[in-house]
Amino acid sequence: MAVGRPEKCHNRRSWDQQVFKPGDRGRNLAAMFIDGAWIAARSGRDFAVVNPATGDEIGRVPDGGADDASDAIAAADGAFGAWSSTTAYQRADILLEAWRLMTEQADELAELMTTEQGKPLRASRFEVGYGADFIRWFAEEARRLTGEWLPSARADQRFLTIRQPVGVVAMVTPWNYPMSMLTRKMAPALAAGCTLVLKPAEATPLCAKAIFDLFTEAGVPPGVINLVTAADPAPIGEVFTSDRRVRKLTFTGSTAVGRLLAAKAGASLQRVSVELGGHAPFIVYPDADPLNAAKGAAALKFLNAGQACISPNRLYVHRNAADAFVETLTKRVAGLTTGNGMDDGVGVGPLVDAAAVEKVAGQVDDARTKGAGVPIGGERLTADGLDRGFFYAPTVLTDVTPEMTVYREETFGPVAPVVVYDDVDEVVELANDTHYGLAAYVYTESLKTAMTAFEALDFAIIGINDVNPTSASVPFGGMKDSGLGREGGHEGLDEYLEIKTAGISLR
Ligand code: NAD
């Protein structure tokens, strides 16, 4: 039923009120952004956003549907002609202003992120910086949007290529990195001259709203960026993948949903990028310093409570190093404080929801039943008010074997499964024995071992004695069931561009 728009306003930074003034609760807040206006859903419905550390409702956002998605696509389509005709210099200037604003507002944005998504404040600040860096990177790349002048087999012919924006882009993003996963898509799309419609995850629409606020404040014109929030994503996905005006779909999330949307988008012959799940191996070779490797593993595994697509899910440790590795890892885990990410000293926040806690507990219980050791963790945390949120203790599992669910399925939680191996010639084969192909990590002192593993691992991102192998300046993406396409780097811009060829006769 089309009932019109119950609310319409242009209030910048309205997420401030939504998050920090509980009195706003229950109102049908205008938090969808279509054609330059903050509006409510056509249905008039909304849904709650919850702080995963406390279970408290922190705001409400419009529950958009298929008709809202169509409106947003119409706005993006209408704005495409003018936006794609701006110069790369103009687009770069707007993006640089968005980067400046995001950097300037880092503290407020980080607080919003911790309140809505749960990660510790320090980690939120890091994500804001990481997310902002994509905007700066693609502002710079925008001005390097060149073509080529090419030779022909015919003496009297030349070829010219130019790169042009693909058109309207539909974007679907996850909750685990609720700002950087948006800027990693929006910045290159805008740099290329595309217009866009974005649907954020149900759990983190307020972070999305904040990102739209700052792009708008930076000068992105009405209609160029459009935000549709929804409690049920499926109808939006249907519209995104079937509307002829949408020329590209870019998705970050689970492999199951990515596969479904990519198939539908493929049927419409939309261009497709999908950044999906992972099951990263972390290989400790016998020549590596086990203490250094264990410190690296502890720092990486418990980031964002393990809710990262590049989180290690199988820690292959050579038998000679295993005792020292597990001892150091366990000590490090014992030193982690789990709690509300807004509190000082907290290193591990909550999981996203009750279902995530169930999933993690299920994997740990399965491993325990099948013979895994649990030197630390292995339980939900409920004391001292943590029962209000969704907490699971940082956990180490030992003696993990391929029969255990955790060995095969992405955990997306704070669990470090250690697998002891004996044969260095076999460990890459063990690591590659997965449908996923996103990130892998190698600890060794030998350049030869590192380079051999780098080339042989069927994963697109390899950390070599390094636990942070990502940056705006390098391509990020997956092989196999971890996805199609790359984000970041100069490759990230190509995903939003068509190449046109002109054959020119000199006769
Ligand atoms: P998810 O697939 O459940 O949701 C991701 C997004 O898809 C959300 O916005 C959700 O609303 C939407 N969605 C779900 N069903 C849909 C449908 N039928 N139609 C349209 N949209 C739909 O994933 P999640 O739990 O939010 O995110 C975690 C997953 O994301 C993990 O598997 C993680 O590895 C992956 N991830 C990958 C990367 C990467 O770059 N490769 C980065 C972050 C997260």
Short mmCIF file of C-alpha atoms and ligand atoms in Angstrom, two decimals, residues 172-177 181 184 199-203 230-238 240 251-258 260-261 264 274-278 307-310 352 359 410 412 436 438 476-478 482-483 487, ligand 1:
data_model
loop_
_atom_site.label_atom_id
_atom_site.label_comp_id
_atom_site.label_asym_id
_atom_site.label_seq_id
_atom_site.Cartn_x
_atom_site.Cartn_y
_atom_site.Cartn_z
CA VAL A 172 24.56 -4.62 -0.08
CA THR A 173 26.82 -4.43 2.97
CA PRO A 174 27.42 -6.41 6.19
CA TRP A 175 27.32 -5.39 9.87
CA ASN A 176 30.78 -6.49 10.98
CA TYR A 177 32.64 -3.49 9.49
CA MET A 181 32.61 -1.82 4.01
CA ARG A 184 35.21 0.67 0.18
CA LYS A 199 21.16 -1.41 1.59
CA PRO A 200 23.09 -1.80 4.87
CA ALA A 201 22.80 -4.76 7.24
CA GLU A 202 19.74 -4.73 9.51
CA ALA A 203 22.00 -4.61 12.59
CA ALA A 230 14.96 -2.80 5.71
CA ALA A 231 14.27 -5.43 8.34
CA ASP A 232 13.75 -8.03 5.61
CA PRO A 233 16.46 -7.73 2.94
CA ALA A 234 15.02 -10.26 0.47
CA PRO A 235 12.52 -7.97 -1.36
CA ILE A 236 15.22 -5.31 -1.73
CA GLY A 237 17.60 -7.90 -3.14
CA GLU A 238 14.93 -8.94 -5.66
CA PHE A 240 18.28 -4.75 -6.99
CA PHE A 251 27.77 -7.38 -2.21
CA THR A 252 29.74 -8.13 0.95
CA GLY A 253 28.44 -10.80 3.28
CA SER A 254 28.01 -14.53 3.59
CA THR A 255 28.77 -16.95 0.79
CA ALA A 256 25.21 -18.32 0.85
CA VAL A 257 23.56 -14.93 0.26
CA GLY A 258 26.30 -13.78 -2.14
CA LEU A 260 22.05 -16.31 -4.38
CA LEU A 261 22.30 -12.63 -5.33
CA LYS A 264 20.04 -13.43 -9.87
CA VAL A 274 30.90 -10.38 -4.26
CA GLU A 275 33.14 -10.33 -1.18
CA LEU A 276 32.18 -13.40 0.81
CA GLY A 277 33.10 -15.61 3.74
CA GLY A 278 36.48 -17.03 4.60
CA GLN A 307 33.78 -11.46 13.39
CA ALA A 308 36.03 -10.77 10.44
CA CYS A 309 36.12 -12.46 7.06
CA ILE A 310 39.93 -12.67 7.23
CA VAL A 352 26.22 -9.44 16.89
CA LYS A 359 26.57 -20.78 16.47
CA GLU A 410 33.43 -20.17 9.26
CA PHE A 412 32.74 -15.75 13.03
CA TYR A 436 37.08 -20.72 0.81
CA LEU A 438 40.11 -15.27 1.09
CA PHE A 476 41.13 -7.12 -1.44
CA GLY A 477 38.90 -9.99 -2.45
CA GLY A 478 38.53 -13.72 -2.54
CA SER A 482 35.16 -16.30 -1.09
CA GLY A 483 34.05 -14.21 -4.00
CA GLU A 487 38.03 -3.83 -3.76
P1 NAD B 1 24.76 -11.90 5.39
O1 NAD B 1 25.06 -12.52 4.08
O2 NAD B 1 23.75 -12.52 6.26
O3 NAD B 1 24.31 -10.40 5.20
C1 NAD B 1 25.05 -9.50 4.43
C2 NAD B 1 24.10 -8.50 3.83
O4 NAD B 1 23.24 -9.19 2.94
C3 NAD B 1 23.21 -7.79 4.84
O5 NAD B 1 23.03 -6.46 4.42
C4 NAD B 1 21.91 -8.53 4.72
O6 NAD B 1 20.79 -7.75 5.05
C5 NAD B 1 21.90 -8.84 3.23
N1 NAD B 1 21.04 -9.95 2.83
C6 NAD B 1 20.81 -11.11 3.45
N2 NAD B 1 19.93 -11.85 2.73
C7 NAD B 1 19.63 -11.13 1.62
C8 NAD B 1 18.79 -11.33 0.50
N3 NAD B 1 18.08 -12.45 0.34
N4 NAD B 1 18.72 -10.36 -0.45
C9 NAD B 1 19.43 -9.22 -0.32
N5 NAD B 1 20.23 -8.96 0.72
C10 NAD B 1 20.33 -9.92 1.68
O7 NAD B 1 26.18 -11.76 6.10
P2 NAD B 1 26.49 -11.10 7.49
O8 NAD B 1 26.22 -12.11 8.55
O9 NAD B 1 25.86 -9.77 7.61
O10 NAD B 1 28.05 -10.83 7.33
C11 NAD B 1 28.98 -11.76 7.69
C12 NAD B 1 29.56 -12.45 6.47
O11 NAD B 1 30.15 -11.47 5.63
C13 NAD B 1 30.64 -13.42 6.82
O12 NAD B 1 30.50 -14.58 6.07
C14 NAD B 1 31.90 -12.67 6.43
O13 NAD B 1 32.99 -13.50 6.15
C15 NAD B 1 31.44 -11.88 5.25
N6 NAD B 1 32.30 -10.72 5.02
C16 NAD B 1 33.12 -10.74 3.93
C17 NAD B 1 33.98 -9.68 3.69
C18 NAD B 1 34.87 -9.69 2.49
O14 NAD B 1 35.36 -8.64 2.13
N7 NAD B 1 35.09 -10.82 1.86
C19 NAD B 1 33.98 -8.58 4.55
C20 NAD B 1 33.12 -8.59 5.65
C21 NAD B 1 32.28 -9.68 5.87
#
